[in-house]
Amino acid sequence: MKPIKITETVLRDAHQSLAATRMSTQQMLPKLELFDQAGYFALEMWGGATFDSALRFLNEDPWDRLRTIRKVVKNTKLMMLLRGQNILGYKHYPDDVVREFVRLSVKNGIDIIRVFDALNDLRNVKVSMEATKEYGAHSQGSISYTTSPVHNVDLYVNLALELQKMGADSLCIKDMSGLLLPYEGEKLVKAIKAEVDLPLEVHSHMTSGLADMLYIKCIEAGADIVDTALAPFAMGTSQPPTESLVMTLQGTPYDTQMDMEVLLELGSYFRQLKNQFVEDKTISPLVLGVDIQALWYQVPGGMLSNLVSQMNIQNTLEKLPEVLEEIPKVRKELGYPPLVTPTSQLVGAQAVINVMGATRYSMIPTEVRNYVKGMYGRPPAPIDEDIKKLVLGNEEAITVRPADLLEPALPRLKEELGDYYRTQEDLLSYALFPQVALNYFKNRP
Ligand code: CO
C-alpha cells in the first residue's frame, strides 16, 4: 500500500489560473473548517499572485487571510508558493527582505514553503530555502519544468540533487503550463526517484488536457503527492479535479483514504462560487477548455487568464492568436526561460509589443532589459546576440547572483513608510508592492 497524498489548490492556484486570483477571504470562509476533515496532505492557500491581488484588487490584507485560514484550518498543512529571491513580486529583493518575509510567513501560520526560481538558477532560491529551515518550516525545492533543446531529464535530475544538497525536505516538479507529457513524466519521476530519496510532489495544469493522465503515470512511477483542485475550480488552465482522482485511486494500492462525502460538500459550496465568477465574467470561458496549442506556446494558466483580461480591456483580443505565436519566438531569443512569473510576464509583454508595434523589439520594457543584463539570473541557454547588442551595447551582462548587488533595505523602507507602519507585516507588504500597499494603508480604518 502506498496512499497518495493530495494538495488542494482551490484557494490559490485554481482561482489564480481561472479567475485572475479574485477569490476573497470572505468567499473562502464559509466552508473552511471542512478542509480539515477531508484528509488532505496540504492546502495551498497563499503566495503566488494572491498577495498582490488581495492588496490591489480586493482591498484585503493578505496577512489577515493567512491568519484567518490558520485559525480555522488547524490540522491540515498550509502551503505557500514563493518565487525565491523574487518573493511574491516581480524583481529581485535584498536578502534581508527575503529572510524577514519567510520568518513572518512561518510565524503567521505557513507550514510548507514551495520555493522556485523561474530560470532554475538555484542561487536565487538559496536564501529563502535556508530561511525556511531556520524558522522551522518544511522547505520544498521546486523544479520549473519546460521543454526546449537545452532541457532534458539529466538536467532535471541534477537540479533535484542540488536541491537535496541545499536541504530540501521534499521536491516538486512544477509543470506550470501543463507541458509534461504523461510518459515523459513517468521517465522523469523514475529518474529523480532513483537518485534522490525525498518525497516528490507533482504539480501540473489541465491546459492541454494531459495533467490527469500525467498524474496516473507519475503515481505509478513513484510520485508521493499530487496537486488537484475541487471539481468546480478544476480543468481548463487549472489543476485536474480532486474528486475524480480520489475516486480513480479508491481500492487500489494508491488509495488516498480521503473522505469523499466531505469533498462533495466542499464541491457544492465552491460550485456556487464558480457560477458567480462566470456570471460576473471574472471567469472567461476561454480558460475553461482544452487548448492543445499550449504545448507549443507554453503559456502558464495565470498568464493566459491575465493576458485575456488585459487584451479584453484594451479591445485587442482579436490579436491574441498572434501574440501566442510570438511568445515562443521571444522565448527562444531570450535563451529558453521556463515561462512562470516573472519570466512569463516579461516574455508576454515583449510579445505583445512585438505584435502591436511597427517592428519587433521597437520598444523593450525595463524588465526585459534587466533580464538581458542578467538581473534575473542565468538563462538556460545564451540570449540571441542581436538582442543582447540592442540592450547592452558594449556593456557586459552580470554573472554574479543578482541579489549580491543589492544593499539591505528594511531600515530604509521602514523610514519611508513612516506613520503608516503598524506591524512588521505592513513593512513587508510595503517592501513588495510599495504603491499598492500604501494605497491600502491610506484607506484602512
Ligand atoms: Co501552477
XYZ file of C-alpha atoms and ligand atoms in Angstrom:
446
model
C 0.000 0.000 0.000
C 1.210 3.459 -0.836
C -1.534 6.031 -0.179
C -1.089 9.013 -2.451
C -1.232 12.397 -0.776
C -3.189 15.295 -2.202
C -2.507 19.016 -2.048
C -5.658 21.076 -2.685
C -5.166 24.216 -4.778
C -8.670 25.739 -4.819
C -7.634 28.578 -2.505
C -4.558 29.564 -4.530
C -3.551 28.220 -7.921
C -7.025 27.199 -9.092
C -8.542 30.675 -8.802
C -5.285 32.287 -9.886
C -5.475 30.193 -13.069
C -9.200 30.539 -13.763
C -10.430 33.668 -12.020
C -7.499 36.126 -12.163
C -6.854 35.473 -8.426
C -10.034 37.221 -7.347
C -11.328 34.838 -4.644
C -11.624 36.843 -1.434
C -11.146 35.655 2.135
C -14.868 36.201 2.749
C -15.655 33.859 -0.130
C -13.336 31.205 1.298
C -14.608 31.384 4.856
C -17.971 29.562 4.985
C -16.674 26.013 4.496
C -13.079 26.450 5.575
C -13.247 24.144 8.586
C -14.305 21.256 6.321
C -10.888 21.181 4.678
C -9.530 19.762 7.917
C -11.885 16.781 7.732
C -11.176 15.787 4.130
C -7.767 14.176 4.652
C -5.618 16.448 2.523
C -1.844 16.439 2.783
C -1.810 20.205 2.388
C -3.866 23.197 1.410
C -2.124 25.562 -0.979
C -3.673 28.883 0.002
C -1.113 31.691 -0.077
C 1.680 33.117 -2.152
C 1.855 33.237 -5.915
C -0.324 36.125 -7.076
C -2.705 36.039 -4.088
C -0.699 38.567 -2.075
C -0.620 41.207 -4.798
C -4.235 40.579 -5.779
C -5.520 40.879 -2.202
C -3.958 44.318 -1.751
C -4.508 45.578 -5.279
C -7.980 44.365 -6.192
C -9.709 43.035 -3.092
C -8.758 45.719 -0.573
C -7.633 42.986 1.816
C -4.591 42.494 3.966
C -3.020 39.237 2.713
C -1.539 38.595 6.164
C -5.078 38.649 7.599
C -6.103 35.963 5.136
C -3.236 33.749 6.259
C -4.095 34.220 9.935
C -7.828 33.715 9.314
C -7.291 30.433 7.479
C -4.745 29.233 10.039
C -7.226 29.877 12.840
C -9.874 27.663 11.236
C -7.747 25.036 9.476
C -5.938 23.676 12.492
C -4.546 20.330 11.345
C -4.001 20.366 7.594
C -0.659 21.752 6.493
C -0.786 25.169 4.897
C 1.377 25.611 1.841
C 2.533 28.706 0.024
C 4.317 29.311 -3.255
C 7.380 31.551 -3.071
C 9.381 32.866 -6.020
C 12.751 32.592 -4.277
C 14.586 35.899 -4.393
C 11.533 37.462 -6.121
C 9.459 36.628 -3.001
C 5.943 37.338 -4.347
C 6.937 40.239 -6.541
C 8.416 40.640 -9.975
C 12.008 41.621 -9.251
C 14.862 40.557 -7.006
C 14.804 41.689 -3.389
C 17.724 42.024 -0.971
C 18.427 39.102 1.352
C 17.190 40.902 4.493
C 13.744 41.346 2.903
C 13.614 37.703 1.774
C 14.590 36.387 5.198
C 12.121 38.606 7.055
C 9.327 37.663 4.675
C 9.961 33.951 5.260
C 10.138 34.479 9.019
C 6.767 36.244 9.118
C 5.116 33.737 6.765
C 6.045 30.917 9.125
C 5.138 32.955 12.194
C 1.677 33.687 10.793
C 0.947 30.045 10.026
C 2.640 28.651 6.904
C 3.910 25.059 7.246
C 5.356 24.344 3.806
C 7.122 26.802 1.551
C 7.405 25.707 -2.065
C 10.292 27.691 -3.466
C 11.120 28.032 -7.135
C 13.145 30.170 -9.467
C 11.835 30.939 -12.932
C 15.223 30.196 -14.501
C 16.080 27.249 -12.215
C 19.076 29.336 -11.154
C 19.461 27.800 -7.704
C 21.489 30.734 -6.403
C 18.124 32.511 -6.392
C 16.418 30.037 -4.036
C 19.287 29.526 -1.609
C 18.452 32.280 0.898
C 14.727 31.533 1.052
C 15.320 27.802 1.464
C 17.826 28.429 4.263
C 15.448 30.809 5.990
C 12.566 28.334 5.693
C 14.600 25.715 7.541
C 15.896 28.198 10.068
C 12.379 29.317 11.025
C 11.197 25.741 11.360
C 9.056 25.187 8.258
C 9.155 22.497 5.575
C 11.243 23.550 2.595
C 10.032 22.202 -0.723
C 12.550 22.647 -3.531
C 10.941 23.082 -6.870
C 11.991 22.415 -10.457
C 10.367 24.682 -13.050
C 9.555 22.321 -15.898
C 9.794 23.350 -19.508
C 10.771 21.851 -22.836
C 13.497 23.216 -25.106
C 16.612 22.000 -26.932
C 18.605 22.515 -23.711
C 16.189 20.917 -21.207
C 16.319 17.151 -20.607
C 15.928 14.520 -17.864
C 19.605 14.741 -16.829
C 19.332 18.473 -16.276
C 16.267 17.994 -14.052
C 17.861 15.135 -12.070
C 20.884 17.352 -11.423
C 18.615 20.123 -10.179
C 16.902 17.617 -7.860
C 20.267 16.509 -6.466
C 21.325 20.109 -5.915
C 18.058 20.927 -4.128
C 18.593 17.932 -1.863
C 22.079 19.215 -1.019
C 20.530 22.586 -0.216
C 18.411 20.960 2.488
C 15.066 20.475 0.727
C 12.594 18.395 2.776
C 10.718 17.439 -0.382
C 10.812 18.137 -4.097
C 8.265 19.399 -6.574
C 8.120 19.063 -10.336
C 6.393 22.322 -11.141
C 4.755 21.960 -14.539
C 3.102 25.369 -14.504
C 1.957 25.278 -18.119
C 0.834 21.661 -18.331
C 3.585 20.686 -20.777
C 4.744 17.463 -19.180
C 3.558 14.529 -21.297
C 2.415 11.504 -19.257
C 5.144 9.094 -20.413
C 7.786 11.810 -20.114
C 6.546 12.414 -16.587
C 6.918 8.726 -15.826
C 10.536 8.822 -17.028
C 11.273 11.981 -15.090
C 9.777 10.739 -11.814
C 11.607 7.409 -12.091
C 14.898 9.153 -12.839
C 14.558 11.569 -9.910
C 13.357 8.862 -7.503
C 16.336 6.669 -8.467
C 18.757 9.404 -7.396
C 17.011 11.346 -4.634
C 15.347 9.871 -1.582
C 12.870 12.674 -0.848
C 9.066 12.882 -1.130
C 8.225 14.039 -4.642
C 5.192 16.169 -5.470
C 3.900 16.720 -8.993
C 2.180 19.997 -9.866
C 0.575 20.408 -13.274
C -2.255 22.128 -15.129
C -5.038 20.757 -17.377
C -4.387 23.441 -20.015
C -3.525 20.989 -22.779
C -5.662 18.150 -21.399
C -2.826 15.997 -20.071
C -2.456 16.506 -16.348
C -4.832 13.792 -15.097
C -3.120 11.188 -17.296
C 0.230 12.587 -16.220
C -0.638 12.159 -12.550
C -1.518 8.483 -13.003
C 1.772 7.747 -14.786
C 3.734 9.707 -12.165
C 1.931 7.961 -9.295
C 2.764 4.575 -10.807
C 6.361 5.735 -11.246
C 6.727 6.612 -7.558
C 5.488 10.162 -7.031
C 4.198 10.705 -3.478
C 1.983 13.784 -3.703
C -0.054 15.439 -6.485
C -1.818 18.800 -6.702
C -5.510 18.915 -7.598
C -8.415 21.361 -7.363
C -12.004 20.746 -6.251
C -14.052 19.982 -9.373
C -15.770 23.392 -9.806
C -12.353 25.086 -9.931
C -10.615 22.280 -11.840
C -9.886 21.752 -15.549
C -9.012 24.326 -18.165
C -5.913 26.220 -17.116
C -6.335 24.929 -13.528
C -5.491 21.531 -11.959
C -7.246 18.166 -12.527
C -10.265 17.580 -10.247
C -9.548 16.293 -6.747
C -12.692 14.150 -6.572
C -12.004 12.309 -9.838
C -8.501 11.352 -8.783
C -9.653 10.251 -5.334
C -12.288 8.005 -6.977
C -9.782 6.671 -9.527
C -7.385 5.589 -6.809
C -10.034 4.140 -4.481
C -9.458 0.442 -3.747
C -6.014 0.481 -5.360
C -2.666 0.404 -3.537
C -2.604 4.190 -4.044
C -5.943 4.811 -2.266
C -5.823 8.369 -0.864
C -8.092 7.418 2.083
C -9.813 10.758 1.678
C -13.400 11.397 2.769
C -15.491 11.618 -0.392
C -18.548 12.975 1.434
C -16.586 15.912 2.736
C -15.196 16.549 -0.743
C -18.714 16.572 -2.198
C -19.892 19.066 0.387
C -16.902 21.296 -0.315
C -17.535 20.904 -4.029
C -21.139 22.066 -3.839
C -20.109 25.208 -1.975
C -17.404 26.073 -4.473
C -19.767 25.346 -7.389
C -21.956 28.285 -6.342
C -18.901 30.487 -6.076
C -17.683 29.419 -9.513
C -21.094 30.202 -11.037
C -20.885 33.679 -9.530
C -17.459 34.209 -11.147
C -18.773 33.007 -14.512
C -21.767 35.334 -14.267
C -19.739 38.428 -13.455
C -17.229 37.432 -16.178
C -14.308 37.025 -13.765
C -14.003 33.562 -15.280
C -13.748 33.695 -19.060
C -14.907 30.621 -20.995
C -11.600 30.926 -22.895
C -9.663 29.435 -19.974
C -12.017 26.505 -19.371
C -11.472 24.246 -22.368
C -8.557 22.176 -23.628
C -6.021 24.232 -25.532
C -3.689 21.857 -27.294
C -1.722 24.767 -28.796
C -0.478 25.474 -25.286
C 2.024 22.660 -25.760
C 3.786 24.879 -28.273
C 3.294 28.371 -26.882
C 3.858 27.263 -23.271
C 1.731 29.848 -21.501
C 1.024 29.100 -17.824
C -2.553 29.253 -16.501
C -2.324 32.537 -14.606
C -0.593 34.232 -17.516
C -3.248 33.262 -20.046
C -6.149 34.447 -17.897
C -4.308 37.753 -17.286
C -3.416 38.192 -20.941
C -7.026 37.587 -21.938
C -8.393 40.068 -19.372
C -5.766 42.727 -20.293
C -6.343 42.432 -24.030
C -10.079 42.433 -23.419
C -9.821 45.791 -21.636
C -7.643 47.208 -24.435
C -10.048 45.862 -27.038
C -7.264 43.941 -28.789
C -8.426 40.426 -28.029
C -8.565 39.582 -31.749
C -4.741 39.754 -31.761
C -4.430 37.042 -29.102
C -3.540 34.243 -31.565
C -0.689 36.351 -32.993
C 0.616 37.134 -29.515
C 0.506 33.465 -28.610
C 2.541 32.642 -31.724
C 5.044 35.354 -30.909
C 5.679 34.078 -27.375
C 7.814 31.008 -28.370
C 9.912 33.217 -30.676
C 10.668 35.691 -27.905
C 11.319 32.838 -25.509
C 13.880 31.291 -27.851
C 15.613 34.651 -28.342
C 15.826 35.089 -24.566
C 17.525 31.710 -24.022
C 14.528 29.420 -23.400
C 13.466 30.555 -19.905
C 10.695 28.423 -18.407
C 7.593 30.624 -18.539
C 6.486 31.340 -14.995
C 6.289 34.577 -13.008
C 8.257 36.784 -13.578
C 9.674 35.469 -16.886
C 6.157 34.790 -18.224
C 5.241 38.466 -17.682
C 8.321 39.832 -19.375
C 8.170 37.444 -22.318
C 4.424 38.138 -22.608
C 4.938 41.921 -22.502
C 7.622 41.765 -25.196
C 5.430 39.509 -27.353
C 2.509 41.965 -27.113
C 4.829 44.849 -28.087
C 6.271 42.845 -30.978
C 2.791 42.155 -32.349
C 1.304 45.630 -31.789
C 4.387 47.693 -32.695
C 5.638 48.637 -36.159
C 8.651 46.311 -35.887
C 9.680 43.611 -33.420
C 11.603 44.995 -30.413
C 10.682 48.562 -31.445
C 10.337 49.015 -27.706
C 11.965 46.969 -24.947
C 10.444 47.120 -21.441
C 12.736 47.678 -18.461
C 12.071 44.142 -17.216
C 13.298 42.624 -20.475
C 16.360 44.902 -20.397
C 17.135 43.788 -16.857
C 16.687 40.170 -17.837
C 19.184 40.539 -20.680
C 21.577 42.262 -18.257
C 21.499 39.132 -16.063
C 19.442 40.742 -13.302
C 17.156 37.700 -13.052
C 19.976 35.154 -13.042
C 21.435 32.794 -15.578
C 19.195 31.925 -18.571
C 19.151 28.222 -19.563
C 20.693 28.989 -22.975
C 22.567 32.001 -24.407
C 20.486 35.034 -25.344
C 20.262 35.973 -29.043
C 23.314 38.100 -29.963
C 21.303 40.806 -31.779
C 19.023 41.343 -28.818
C 21.985 41.387 -26.463
C 23.598 44.085 -28.567
C 20.343 46.046 -28.737
C 20.079 46.077 -24.945
C 23.671 46.040 -23.709
C 25.578 47.885 -26.431
C 29.201 47.393 -25.403
C 28.401 46.520 -21.792
C 28.644 43.015 -20.305
C 25.832 41.208 -18.511
C 26.398 40.496 -14.816
C 27.417 36.972 -13.794
C 27.041 37.194 -10.004
C 23.860 36.277 -8.124
C 21.602 39.285 -8.793
C 20.824 39.889 -5.109
C 24.565 40.173 -4.357
C 24.324 43.641 -5.853
C 21.519 44.729 -3.508
C 22.003 46.546 -0.195
C 19.875 45.584 2.830
C 16.624 47.540 2.536
C 14.426 47.082 5.633
C 15.675 50.071 7.680
C 15.270 52.436 4.719
C 11.809 51.044 3.895
C 10.671 51.459 7.498
C 11.700 55.079 7.434
C 9.865 55.622 4.144
C 6.710 54.042 5.487
C 6.690 56.450 8.436
C 3.377 56.699 10.257
C 1.722 54.039 8.141
C 3.873 51.394 9.821
C 1.805 49.391 12.318
C 3.355 45.959 12.143
C 6.387 44.273 10.694
C 3.965 42.553 8.269
C 2.991 46.003 6.937
C 6.634 46.665 6.245
C 6.885 43.536 4.117
C 3.699 44.377 2.182
C 5.258 47.756 1.503
C 8.616 46.238 0.519
C 6.920 44.054 -2.074
C 4.295 46.411 -3.506
C 5.063 49.963 -2.321
C 2.366 51.901 -4.184
C -0.362 49.295 -3.818
C 0.364 48.751 -0.123
C 0.419 52.485 0.553
C -2.989 52.890 -1.076
C -4.297 50.096 1.081
C -2.818 51.617 4.273
C -4.256 55.061 3.468
C -7.775 53.676 3.166
C -7.858 51.252 6.042
C -9.748 52.135 9.223
Co 0.514 26.171 -11.029
